[in-house]
Amino acid sequence: MGFDEESQKECSDSTEVLNVKDNEENGNEPNKEKLTRNMSEDSVLTIDEEEDDDGDIKIDVGPQYSLKDQLEKDKDDESLRKWKEQLLGSVDLNAIGESLEPEVKILSLAIKSPGRDDILLQIPENGEVKGNWFTLKEGCPYSLQFTFQVNNNIVSGLKYSNTVWKTGVKVDSTKEMLGTYSPQAEPYTHELPEDTTPSGIFARGSYTARTRFVDDDNKRYLEINYTFDIRKDW
């Protein structure tokens, strides 16, 4: 979740109206916020799948090897061998086995906002959230924190992406590289940089969004489609 807002506004219950008059007087085209057009959600999703789908970008990451094979293959390259051993840490190779495919399971998602209890989100098994998933207050800082488990093999280039629509038009797209992780018994925790929800009468309302977790091999570990609200108050 993220929003491309230039200004950072304090938490406030006051109503703020977006003003485009200055832009018009200076000869600049008014910012239409991409919120006034009407388009069906199906058409938006189709366009976005064609233009912004991580799965459409194919990256050749070479053949896959089990952890044992990777260490054996690089045993003559001391620097590479030490890097992999450091990455693997205390992984029990005998317990890992010979699996080539990494397994990443997103265990929890939480929205954190200063001065409030965390909003803990239940991850749906089928990736489809029924009803409104959560509500955010306009003009307030927040961050997304998630925990995930890595099993079987090293996951390379794990990425988070989130796309947001309002009234059928894409208003935000966020992508972040999380990194490369080795399998381990304890889950990993990652918190995204703090962002601020937009504010004003045009920012309030219902949004639809899609969150994905994929790796360099374009393997998709989780995709969630959901709706949320931005309101004047929590």
PDB file of C-alpha atoms in Angstrom:
ATOM      1  CA  MET A   1       0.000   0.000   0.000  1.00  0.00           C
ATOM      2  CA  GLY A   2       1.332   3.394  -0.931  1.00  0.00           C
ATOM      3  CA  PHE A   3       0.321   6.731  -2.357  1.00  0.00           C
ATOM      4  CA  ASP A   4       2.201   9.181  -4.565  1.00  0.00           C
ATOM      5  CA  GLU A   5       1.506  12.311  -2.554  1.00  0.00           C
ATOM      6  CA  GLU A   6       4.015  15.187  -2.633  1.00  0.00           C
ATOM      7  CA  SER A   7       2.906  16.831   0.589  1.00  0.00           C
ATOM      8  CA  GLN A   8       2.902  15.214   4.007  1.00  0.00           C
ATOM      9  CA  LYS A   9      -0.094  16.460   6.033  1.00  0.00           C
ATOM     10  CA  GLU A  10      -0.690  16.097   9.787  1.00  0.00           C
ATOM     11  CA  CYS A  11      -3.496  13.928  11.144  1.00  0.00           C
ATOM     12  CA  SER A  12      -6.541  16.165  11.180  1.00  0.00           C
ATOM     13  CA  ASP A  13     -10.285  15.882  11.113  1.00  0.00           C
ATOM     14  CA  SER A  14     -10.644  19.116   9.144  1.00  0.00           C
ATOM     15  CA  THR A  15     -11.861  18.964   5.536  1.00  0.00           C
ATOM     16  CA  GLU A  16      -9.299  19.937   2.898  1.00  0.00           C
ATOM     17  CA  VAL A  17     -10.418  20.794  -0.615  1.00  0.00           C
ATOM     18  CA  LEU A  18      -8.098  20.163  -3.570  1.00  0.00           C
ATOM     19  CA  ASN A  19      -7.508  23.469  -5.417  1.00  0.00           C
ATOM     20  CA  VAL A  20      -6.534  23.553  -9.079  1.00  0.00           C
ATOM     21  CA  LYS A  21      -7.169  27.260  -9.641  1.00  0.00           C
ATOM     22  CA  ASP A  22      -3.502  28.244  -9.336  1.00  0.00           C
ATOM     23  CA  ASN A  23      -2.500  25.717 -11.966  1.00  0.00           C
ATOM     24  CA  GLU A  24      -5.077  27.088 -14.367  1.00  0.00           C
ATOM     25  CA  GLU A  25      -3.922  30.688 -13.865  1.00  0.00           C
ATOM     26  CA  ASN A  26      -0.278  29.714 -14.451  1.00  0.00           C
ATOM     27  CA  GLY A  27      -1.107  27.951 -17.684  1.00  0.00           C
ATOM     28  CA  ASN A  28      -0.511  24.509 -16.287  1.00  0.00           C
ATOM     29  CA  GLU A  29      -2.983  21.734 -16.920  1.00  0.00           C
ATOM     30  CA  PRO A  30      -5.022  21.056 -13.791  1.00  0.00           C
ATOM     31  CA  ASN A  31      -4.317  17.893 -11.889  1.00  0.00           C
ATOM     32  CA  LYS A  32      -7.351  15.771 -12.588  1.00  0.00           C
ATOM     33  CA  GLU A  33      -6.250  13.276  -9.911  1.00  0.00           C
ATOM     34  CA  LYS A  34      -7.210  10.485 -12.311  1.00  0.00           C
ATOM     35  CA  LEU A  35     -10.305  10.158 -10.142  1.00  0.00           C
ATOM     36  CA  THR A  36     -12.957  11.671 -12.418  1.00  0.00           C
ATOM     37  CA  ARG A  37     -12.897   9.089 -15.197  1.00  0.00           C
ATOM     38  CA  ASN A  38     -15.228   6.142 -15.092  1.00  0.00           C
ATOM     39  CA  MET A  39     -14.023   2.766 -16.228  1.00  0.00           C
ATOM     40  CA  SER A  40     -15.085  -0.748 -15.344  1.00  0.00           C
ATOM     41  CA  GLU A  41     -12.848  -2.641 -12.937  1.00  0.00           C
ATOM     42  CA  ASP A  42     -12.505  -5.512 -15.403  1.00  0.00           C
ATOM     43  CA  SER A  43     -11.085  -3.202 -18.076  1.00  0.00           C
ATOM     44  CA  VAL A  44      -8.646  -1.654 -15.614  1.00  0.00           C
ATOM     45  CA  LEU A  45      -7.383  -5.011 -14.462  1.00  0.00           C
ATOM     46  CA  THR A  46      -6.956  -6.132 -18.073  1.00  0.00           C
ATOM     47  CA  ILE A  47      -4.900  -3.059 -18.981  1.00  0.00           C
ATOM     48  CA  ASP A  48      -2.802  -3.337 -15.856  1.00  0.00           C
ATOM     49  CA  GLU A  49      -2.106  -7.005 -16.445  1.00  0.00           C
ATOM     50  CA  GLU A  50      -0.714  -6.135 -19.885  1.00  0.00           C
ATOM     51  CA  GLU A  51       1.364  -3.103 -18.861  1.00  0.00           C
ATOM     52  CA  ASP A  52       2.393  -3.673 -15.260  1.00  0.00           C
ATOM     53  CA  ASP A  53       2.297  -7.362 -14.525  1.00  0.00           C
ATOM     54  CA  ASP A  54       5.504  -8.647 -12.918  1.00  0.00           C
ATOM     55  CA  GLY A  55       4.762 -12.025 -14.412  1.00  0.00           C
ATOM     56  CA  ASP A  56       5.148 -10.616 -17.941  1.00  0.00           C
ATOM     57  CA  ILE A  57       8.806  -9.719 -17.367  1.00  0.00           C
ATOM     58  CA  LYS A  58      10.864 -12.842 -17.845  1.00  0.00           C
ATOM     59  CA  ILE A  59      14.278 -12.913 -16.190  1.00  0.00           C
ATOM     60  CA  ASP A  60      16.774 -15.638 -16.988  1.00  0.00           C
ATOM     61  CA  VAL A  61      18.200 -16.609 -13.607  1.00  0.00           C
ATOM     62  CA  GLY A  62      19.864 -19.764 -14.882  1.00  0.00           C
ATOM     63  CA  PRO A  63      19.344 -23.374 -13.780  1.00  0.00           C
ATOM     64  CA  GLN A  64      18.243 -24.115 -10.230  1.00  0.00           C
ATOM     65  CA  TYR A  65      20.277 -26.226  -7.821  1.00  0.00           C
ATOM     66  CA  SER A  66      19.593 -27.616  -4.399  1.00  0.00           C
ATOM     67  CA  LEU A  67      21.482 -26.008  -1.501  1.00  0.00           C
ATOM     68  CA  LYS A  68      23.845 -28.961  -1.285  1.00  0.00           C
ATOM     69  CA  ASP A  69      24.599 -28.759  -5.003  1.00  0.00           C
ATOM     70  CA  GLN A  70      25.157 -24.999  -4.824  1.00  0.00           C
ATOM     71  CA  LEU A  71      27.757 -25.331  -2.081  1.00  0.00           C
ATOM     72  CA  GLU A  72      29.434 -28.243  -3.856  1.00  0.00           C
ATOM     73  CA  LYS A  73      29.479 -26.405  -7.181  1.00  0.00           C
ATOM     74  CA  ASP A  74      31.179 -23.320  -5.683  1.00  0.00           C
ATOM     75  CA  LYS A  75      33.583 -25.064  -3.338  1.00  0.00           C
ATOM     76  CA  ASP A  76      36.587 -23.899  -5.398  1.00  0.00           C
ATOM     77  CA  ASP A  77      35.481 -20.236  -5.288  1.00  0.00           C
ATOM     78  CA  GLU A  78      36.359 -19.272  -1.724  1.00  0.00           C
ATOM     79  CA  SER A  79      34.709 -15.842  -1.700  1.00  0.00           C
ATOM     80  CA  LEU A  80      31.448 -17.150  -3.198  1.00  0.00           C
ATOM     81  CA  ARG A  81      31.467 -20.163  -0.897  1.00  0.00           C
ATOM     82  CA  LYS A  82      31.921 -17.944   2.179  1.00  0.00           C
ATOM     83  CA  TRP A  83      29.121 -15.614   1.030  1.00  0.00           C
ATOM     84  CA  LYS A  84      26.717 -18.529   0.645  1.00  0.00           C
ATOM     85  CA  GLU A  85      27.724 -19.998   3.983  1.00  0.00           C
ATOM     86  CA  GLN A  86      27.131 -16.610   5.608  1.00  0.00           C
ATOM     87  CA  LEU A  87      23.738 -16.336   3.888  1.00  0.00           C
ATOM     88  CA  LEU A  88      22.760 -19.822   4.983  1.00  0.00           C
ATOM     89  CA  GLY A  89      23.868 -19.271   8.567  1.00  0.00           C
ATOM     90  CA  SER A  90      22.938 -22.245  10.730  1.00  0.00           C
ATOM     91  CA  VAL A  91      20.747 -23.983   8.141  1.00  0.00           C
ATOM     92  CA  ASP A  92      20.728 -27.755   8.568  1.00  0.00           C
ATOM     93  CA  LEU A  93      21.405 -28.971   5.023  1.00  0.00           C
ATOM     94  CA  ASN A  94      20.434 -32.514   5.954  1.00  0.00           C
ATOM     95  CA  ALA A  95      16.994 -31.276   7.004  1.00  0.00           C
ATOM     96  CA  ILE A  96      16.562 -29.217   3.819  1.00  0.00           C
ATOM     97  CA  GLY A  97      16.944 -32.146   1.478  1.00  0.00           C
ATOM     98  CA  GLU A  98      17.332 -31.862  -2.304  1.00  0.00           C
ATOM     99  CA  SER A  99      14.442 -29.544  -3.161  1.00  0.00           C
ATOM    100  CA  LEU A 100      15.141 -27.077  -6.000  1.00  0.00           C
ATOM    101  CA  GLU A 101      12.142 -24.790  -5.476  1.00  0.00           C
ATOM    102  CA  PRO A 102      12.102 -22.304  -2.603  1.00  0.00           C
ATOM    103  CA  GLU A 103       8.885 -22.023  -0.635  1.00  0.00           C
ATOM    104  CA  VAL A 104       7.812 -18.658   0.745  1.00  0.00           C
ATOM    105  CA  LYS A 105       4.743 -18.355   2.944  1.00  0.00           C
ATOM    106  CA  ILE A 106       3.447 -14.945   4.007  1.00  0.00           C
ATOM    107  CA  LEU A 107       2.404 -15.476   7.611  1.00  0.00           C
ATOM    108  CA  SER A 108       0.960 -12.116   8.643  1.00  0.00           C
ATOM    109  CA  LEU A 109       0.255  -8.574   7.469  1.00  0.00           C
ATOM    110  CA  ALA A 110      -0.173  -5.574   9.753  1.00  0.00           C
ATOM    111  CA  ILE A 111      -0.732  -1.851   9.241  1.00  0.00           C
ATOM    112  CA  LYS A 112       1.092   0.301  11.779  1.00  0.00           C
ATOM    113  CA  SER A 113       0.163   3.911  12.542  1.00  0.00           C
ATOM    114  CA  PRO A 114       1.668   6.029  15.347  1.00  0.00           C
ATOM    115  CA  GLY A 115      -0.543   6.288  18.415  1.00  0.00           C
ATOM    116  CA  ARG A 116      -2.848   3.442  17.397  1.00  0.00           C
ATOM    117  CA  ASP A 117      -2.960  -0.313  17.806  1.00  0.00           C
ATOM    118  CA  ASP A 118      -1.704  -2.263  14.801  1.00  0.00           C
ATOM    119  CA  ILE A 119      -4.352  -3.338  12.296  1.00  0.00           C
ATOM    120  CA  LEU A 120      -3.822  -7.091  11.918  1.00  0.00           C
ATOM    121  CA  LEU A 121      -5.039  -8.389   8.559  1.00  0.00           C
ATOM    122  CA  GLN A 122      -6.221 -11.943   8.041  1.00  0.00           C
ATOM    123  CA  ILE A 123      -4.718 -13.414   4.871  1.00  0.00           C
ATOM    124  CA  PRO A 124      -7.397 -15.189   2.810  1.00  0.00           C
ATOM    125  CA  GLU A 125      -6.535 -18.654   1.556  1.00  0.00           C
ATOM    126  CA  ASN A 126      -7.865 -18.006  -1.956  1.00  0.00           C
ATOM    127  CA  GLY A 127      -6.436 -14.467  -2.203  1.00  0.00           C
ATOM    128  CA  GLU A 128      -9.869 -12.836  -2.373  1.00  0.00           C
ATOM    129  CA  VAL A 129     -10.993 -10.671   0.535  1.00  0.00           C
ATOM    130  CA  LYS A 130     -14.736 -10.467   1.106  1.00  0.00           C
ATOM    131  CA  GLY A 131     -15.993  -7.004   1.955  1.00  0.00           C
ATOM    132  CA  ASN A 132     -13.891  -4.073   3.133  1.00  0.00           C
ATOM    133  CA  TRP A 133     -10.491  -5.250   4.417  1.00  0.00           C
ATOM    134  CA  PHE A 134      -9.549  -2.180   6.480  1.00  0.00           C
ATOM    135  CA  THR A 135     -10.098   1.568   6.905  1.00  0.00           C
ATOM    136  CA  LEU A 136      -7.448   4.301   7.094  1.00  0.00           C
ATOM    137  CA  LYS A 137      -7.792   7.889   8.228  1.00  0.00           C
ATOM    138  CA  GLU A 138      -6.942  10.583   5.694  1.00  0.00           C
ATOM    139  CA  GLY A 139      -3.682  12.484   6.085  1.00  0.00           C
ATOM    140  CA  CYS A 140      -2.114  10.067   8.585  1.00  0.00           C
ATOM    141  CA  PRO A 141       1.234   8.209   8.487  1.00  0.00           C
ATOM    142  CA  TYR A 142       1.230   4.431   8.265  1.00  0.00           C
ATOM    143  CA  SER A 143       3.526   1.552   7.337  1.00  0.00           C
ATOM    144  CA  LEU A 144       2.995  -2.061   6.323  1.00  0.00           C
ATOM    145  CA  GLN A 145       4.750  -4.834   8.222  1.00  0.00           C
ATOM    146  CA  PHE A 146       4.713  -8.485   7.238  1.00  0.00           C
ATOM    147  CA  THR A 147       6.326 -11.717   8.365  1.00  0.00           C
ATOM    148  CA  PHE A 148       7.172 -14.602   6.066  1.00  0.00           C
ATOM    149  CA  GLN A 149       8.732 -18.042   6.213  1.00  0.00           C
ATOM    150  CA  VAL A 150      11.312 -19.356   3.734  1.00  0.00           C
ATOM    151  CA  ASN A 151      11.743 -23.115   3.277  1.00  0.00           C
ATOM    152  CA  ASN A 152      13.545 -25.619   1.019  1.00  0.00           C
ATOM    153  CA  ASN A 153      15.950 -23.326  -0.843  1.00  0.00           C
ATOM    154  CA  ILE A 154      17.247 -19.766  -1.179  1.00  0.00           C
ATOM    155  CA  VAL A 155      14.670 -17.335  -2.588  1.00  0.00           C
ATOM    156  CA  SER A 156      16.343 -14.774  -4.809  1.00  0.00           C
ATOM    157  CA  GLY A 157      15.031 -11.257  -5.355  1.00  0.00           C
ATOM    158  CA  LEU A 158      11.809 -11.439  -3.362  1.00  0.00           C
ATOM    159  CA  LYS A 159       9.661  -8.439  -4.330  1.00  0.00           C
ATOM    160  CA  TYR A 160       6.531  -6.745  -3.000  1.00  0.00           C
ATOM    161  CA  SER A 161       4.168  -4.867  -5.314  1.00  0.00           C
ATOM    162  CA  ASN A 162       0.861  -3.123  -4.687  1.00  0.00           C
ATOM    163  CA  THR A 163      -1.494  -1.430  -7.153  1.00  0.00           C
ATOM    164  CA  VAL A 164      -4.427   0.764  -6.117  1.00  0.00           C
ATOM    165  CA  TRP A 165      -7.496   1.910  -8.102  1.00  0.00           C
ATOM    166  CA  LYS A 166     -10.212   4.439  -7.300  1.00  0.00           C
ATOM    167  CA  THR A 167     -13.395   4.695  -9.374  1.00  0.00           C
ATOM    168  CA  GLY A 168     -11.814   2.264 -11.846  1.00  0.00           C
ATOM    169  CA  VAL A 169      -8.630   4.293 -12.463  1.00  0.00           C
ATOM    170  CA  LYS A 170      -5.157   3.361 -11.219  1.00  0.00           C
ATOM    171  CA  VAL A 171      -4.023   5.982  -8.702  1.00  0.00           C
ATOM    172  CA  ASP A 172      -0.928   4.350  -7.231  1.00  0.00           C
ATOM    173  CA  SER A 173       1.617   1.613  -7.897  1.00  0.00           C
ATOM    174  CA  THR A 174       4.275   0.621  -5.362  1.00  0.00           C
ATOM    175  CA  LYS A 175       7.125  -1.849  -5.801  1.00  0.00           C
ATOM    176  CA  GLU A 176       9.905  -2.742  -3.389  1.00  0.00           C
ATOM    177  CA  MET A 177      12.754  -5.220  -3.576  1.00  0.00           C
ATOM    178  CA  LEU A 178      12.883  -7.148  -0.301  1.00  0.00           C
ATOM    179  CA  GLY A 179      16.050  -9.130  -1.005  1.00  0.00           C
ATOM    180  CA  THR A 180      17.433 -12.656  -1.036  1.00  0.00           C
ATOM    181  CA  TYR A 181      16.688 -14.993   1.866  1.00  0.00           C
ATOM    182  CA  SER A 182      17.846 -18.427   2.917  1.00  0.00           C
ATOM    183  CA  PRO A 183      15.564 -21.039   4.479  1.00  0.00           C
ATOM    184  CA  GLN A 184      15.453 -20.967   8.260  1.00  0.00           C
ATOM    185  CA  ALA A 185      13.237 -22.079  11.117  1.00  0.00           C
ATOM    186  CA  GLU A 186      12.471 -18.552  12.342  1.00  0.00           C
ATOM    187  CA  PRO A 187      10.276 -16.265  10.185  1.00  0.00           C
ATOM    188  CA  TYR A 188      11.563 -13.039   8.700  1.00  0.00           C
ATOM    189  CA  THR A 189       9.978  -9.656   9.449  1.00  0.00           C
ATOM    190  CA  HIS A 190      10.045  -6.725   7.043  1.00  0.00           C
ATOM    191  CA  GLU A 191       8.540  -3.259   7.427  1.00  0.00           C
ATOM    192  CA  LEU A 192       8.016  -0.981   4.438  1.00  0.00           C
ATOM    193  CA  PRO A 193       8.984   2.717   4.609  1.00  0.00           C
ATOM    194  CA  GLU A 194       6.403   4.974   6.219  1.00  0.00           C
ATOM    195  CA  ASP A 195       3.885   6.623   3.913  1.00  0.00           C
ATOM    196  CA  THR A 196       0.975   9.040   4.408  1.00  0.00           C
ATOM    197  CA  THR A 197      -2.585   8.581   3.225  1.00  0.00           C
ATOM    198  CA  PRO A 198      -3.913  11.305   0.912  1.00  0.00           C
ATOM    199  CA  SER A 199      -6.438  13.773   2.276  1.00  0.00           C
ATOM    200  CA  GLY A 200      -9.247  15.943   0.979  1.00  0.00           C
ATOM    201  CA  ILE A 201     -12.751  15.322  -0.269  1.00  0.00           C
ATOM    202  CA  PHE A 202     -11.540  13.598  -3.441  1.00  0.00           C
ATOM    203  CA  ALA A 203      -9.259  11.255  -1.495  1.00  0.00           C
ATOM    204  CA  ARG A 204     -11.987   9.874   0.734  1.00  0.00           C
ATOM    205  CA  GLY A 205     -13.949   6.853  -0.363  1.00  0.00           C
ATOM    206  CA  SER A 206     -13.515   3.256  -1.411  1.00  0.00           C
ATOM    207  CA  TYR A 207     -10.450   1.840  -3.192  1.00  0.00           C
ATOM    208  CA  THR A 208      -9.637  -1.512  -4.778  1.00  0.00           C
ATOM    209  CA  ALA A 209      -6.119  -2.930  -4.649  1.00  0.00           C
ATOM    210  CA  ARG A 210      -3.937  -5.905  -5.477  1.00  0.00           C
ATOM    211  CA  THR A 211      -0.865  -7.025  -3.526  1.00  0.00           C
ATOM    212  CA  ARG A 212       1.703  -9.503  -4.820  1.00  0.00           C
ATOM    213  CA  PHE A 213       4.871 -11.216  -3.597  1.00  0.00           C
ATOM    214  CA  VAL A 214       7.083 -12.655  -6.376  1.00  0.00           C
ATOM    215  CA  ASP A 215      10.751 -13.560  -6.847  1.00  0.00           C
ATOM    216  CA  ASP A 216      13.349 -13.149  -9.608  1.00  0.00           C
ATOM    217  CA  ASP A 217      12.045 -16.296 -11.275  1.00  0.00           C
ATOM    218  CA  ASN A 218       8.566 -14.671 -11.357  1.00  0.00           C
ATOM    219  CA  LYS A 219       7.215 -17.319  -9.028  1.00  0.00           C
ATOM    220  CA  ARG A 220       4.179 -15.806  -7.316  1.00  0.00           C
ATOM    221  CA  TYR A 221       3.910 -16.687  -3.632  1.00  0.00           C
ATOM    222  CA  LEU A 222       0.872 -14.593  -2.763  1.00  0.00           C
ATOM    223  CA  GLU A 223      -1.661 -12.414  -4.555  1.00  0.00           C
ATOM    224  CA  ILE A 224      -4.452 -10.639  -2.670  1.00  0.00           C
ATOM    225  CA  ASN A 225      -7.279  -8.638  -4.230  1.00  0.00           C
ATOM    226  CA  TYR A 226      -9.147  -6.434  -1.783  1.00  0.00           C
ATOM    227  CA  THR A 227     -10.980  -3.169  -1.069  1.00  0.00           C
ATOM    228  CA  PHE A 228     -10.331  -0.565   1.616  1.00  0.00           C
ATOM    229  CA  ASP A 229     -11.635   2.848   2.664  1.00  0.00           C
ATOM    230  CA  ILE A 230     -10.045   6.208   3.407  1.00  0.00           C
ATOM    231  CA  ARG A 231     -12.266   8.259   5.690  1.00  0.00           C
ATOM    232  CA  LYS A 232     -12.234  11.528   7.606  1.00  0.00           C
ATOM    233  CA  ASP A 233     -11.714   9.529  10.800  1.00  0.00           C
ATOM    234  CA  TRP A 234     -10.935   5.982  11.814  1.00  0.00           C
TER     235      TRP A 234
END
